Amino acid sequence: MKWIPVALMGVAAFLGSLLGTLIANPLYARDPSSGMAPFLFNLVAMIVYLVVVIAILAAIPFAFLRLAWVGRRTEFATSMALGATRSELIRRARVEGLRMGVFASIAGIIAGALYVQVGPFAEHGWEPFTSQGLYPLVAVAWLLVMAIVIATTSAIYGIAMSSMTRGTPVEAATAVVADSASERGLGRLREPGRGIRVVLALFAFAWVVMLVDRLTNIGRVDFDNAAETVWLSNTVGVLAFIAAISAPVIGWFVLRLTAEALTGPVARALRYGTRGLGARSFAADGLMQRTGLRTGAVMTMAIVAALSTATLGTYTLGDHLNYTAERLNAPVAVTSYADGFFAEGPNPHPDGLEQTALDPSLLAALSADSRIHVVPFARLRAGDPYEYTELWPDGRIEESTRQDTYLAVDVAASDAVVPDGYRLLGLSDGTFVAAGEGNYSNVAVNMRGHEIVVAGVSEPVHPFWSSSRDSVVSLDWARERFGPAPISGALIYAVDDTVSVRAVVSEYVTPGQAYTYSHNEDYGVVMLSRAPLGASGTVLLAGLIIAVALIVAMSTASQRLRRREYATMAALGATPASLRVAPAIEAAVTASIAIVTGVAVGLTYWLATANPYLMSPGAPIDAGEALWHLGAHLGLFPWTSLAIGALVTVASAALASLVFGASMQQRTPVEELRTAMKEGVS
Amino acid sequence: MAKKTPTAEAATALKARGLTKTYGSGEAAVTAVDHVDLDIPEGVLTAVMGPSGSGKTTLVHLLAGLDRADAGQVWVGEDEITALGDKQLAQVRGRVVGFVFQGFNLLQTMSAKDNILLPLRLNGIPRDDEWLDGLIDMLGIGKELSRKPYEMSGGQQQRVAIARALITRPRIVLADEPTGNLDTHASAEILAHLRQSCRELGQSVVMVTHDPTAASYAGRVLLFVNGRVDGHITDPTPASVLAGLDALAGVQR
Ligand SMILES: Nc1ncnc2c1ncn2[C@@H]1O[C@H](COP(=O)(O)OP(=O)(O)OP(=O)(O)O)[C@@H](O)[C@H]1O
Ligand SMILES: [Mg+2]
């Protein structure tokens, strides 16, 4: 078991190395554009992310390390009693951690560097950013990864030792006992110190500002009067960041309090009707004792469960949104106008909805064809034309005059393509699906929302980004706000893969009657997950492995610690069967509590952050839409996978305990007491 | 419980035949209990004395069914416990025998009171408050009831362990040095109590001790050397016990 923490740090080093190596390309990759600045930017980003990620991940090896050292507690205490100072023990642990860190980081970095050369990145690379000319500089990234991993591992070992040798030798020795008995493991929150209070106040203030910003959009910067508002926006941004980083802290406390609040009632429910007899009652006894060991394991497992749930939700929803947006990207558009979103041409274009109608008979004919879906729209132009300079990868520079152009889409008709597709992407009255430069549209998007100005009418709109390739507003809403307009175009979709939309459309459109635009269906901007299991599967599997390893380690360690107790109970007449089953029940209940708490917190976090109408500053305040998205997201969540993951974890917890318990029951109480002594549990 | 008057030919509470237990193997093998034949009469306080390492603890563990013998049989009353299955053995441990460990083995996670009541819970025996209060009073642990074992002195823990062994009113009590950590006054009180319950309630107590004064409370003293019973003393006094032990010193290697 003592190798698990090292292996985990190795995995961290592997990931770090992957990042570090990826900021340059695989050696054989092409070298399109390069520069020192993007490299440095990536390096800094990598360090910032890595520090945060490793700090979170370090909790897991720490938990394992404490579990691995439980049996050595008396040994530590005795060496203290025999004259070793605590700082010496801690120093020695740090040195051991240092050695392990060197080992883990070197192994991980080599593996990561190799994987980049042969792994799936070879296809893509991060070509826009870097070059192999910078490859020697990657060594800098590797050294940083190594330093971070070694420092973290050493710190973990030191902190673990320091937490296990607290107090005088006698106290440290009885901590073996206290670990399964103390009240301080969990529970009553201490009066926070001044420093903590200042930090909490800052967190609270940041949250208030973030809420105010959400409600009033005070952090918005306009294109035209940027100078005056930019300081406000920056301040709000910093505070929002503080609020965001305080979220895990709050999450931690919520996890802890919930796990504890659940344990008591569950234990009482378990004991109910047992008259103090039997496995259920023993398990309840075990649960009622607050042990530092279980607290640590429950917290770590809950964190793993929360992270897995949130990531699972994020990936699944992301995949689904990408899929939805992809489906809504029409391969062909038929329009009554020829100039797309460019403002040049024979006539200067007026603001507002396009008044040239698409030939109604053509629209009717297309709509009647069962091989295609037809989604009518009206073009909406807004604001003043502006100069636009485009730099092509081959070095060409292209200048053009453009004007913000939206597609006002018949949303009901688009439901035939993907039911509730646009709504899922966030579309409602007063919002638009944002795409920047799209296939058939083009909008200069202000992240915090802007106004659509048409002939003096100004309507605020809020953008929702997705991989949609057109900026879309609702046709009904646009007509209501900007006046009547005919259908000026139609987006055409294939009913299934066998249909060529272009061919079908060309059967109907006669030259001069309308214009046809088309776009390749595999534009290839969206990188869907390419992992063999899919991204969410990989996340789930990783979470599952960690959770199962944790619960197995925890239940066996806690049974080791309680070996003496069980032996004594056997000596006092407890039946072997009940003693065998009790730890299994206890482990299963513990795992369930951790999972329920973790899933609840992770789900809440995901639902709150994924909902376009909840946290995004500037989005319309619309409880109806917020609820609809909540429901849609809940419906999308892969409950079955989660349930299977949870069941597997709980079952392996119970099974590991049963197997371990069975081996205990082979022996007599006296033999068990001797084993307990041998393992340093007094 | 009905009073029992000891009859001339008292029934046996515990019986052992050919009882043997060897630790380790080969060169390092130690035969801690070596073909012991033993009859412990009902209603008598029996003391087991002998040098350290002579196998007394091993013997009482075997008699209580807490450890497995390599050979031989043990009867508790009419039942041969060496032939019992796990479940019935658990019944014997819980309801028939009360055991005081040399190292107490209190559950560190429970208060003294919960420790005392534990055998009742484990065996589904209803609690008798009068009996409990009597024990607490006799042992003088009223103030310690809510404390955890690690918050108590060795002697206090020992008294809690004794209370735990007596709470079920077992027919047989096996105690491994139950007064080893106690002052003279406290041990006198406990020993008097044990002797009284043997006489008046027909309980049988087997007590390992190193203390001749403690042994003198017994009706009979077994002398145990090198894993074997090496004679006994009936109606002992401190002086006769000392004399017996002196004789043993000669026997020892
Ligand atoms: N688990 C064990 N493994 C090997 N030898 C053991 C083990 N337990 C006890 N022994 C040996 O068996 C012998 C008897 O031990 P036991 O504990 O029964 O003695 P005792 O008479 O109770 O001694 P004391 O008066 O010191 O408590 C001793 O020589 C001891 O070394
Ligand atoms: Mg002994």
Coordinates of C-alpha atoms and ligand atoms in Angstrom, one line a residue, chain B residues 57 102 176-177, ligand 2:
Chain B
T57 CA -2.2 -17.5 30.8
Q102 CA -4.2 -10.1 32.0
D176 CA -5.8 -13.7 34.7
E177 CA -4.1 -11.8 37.6
Ligands
MG2 MG 0.3 -14.6 32.2

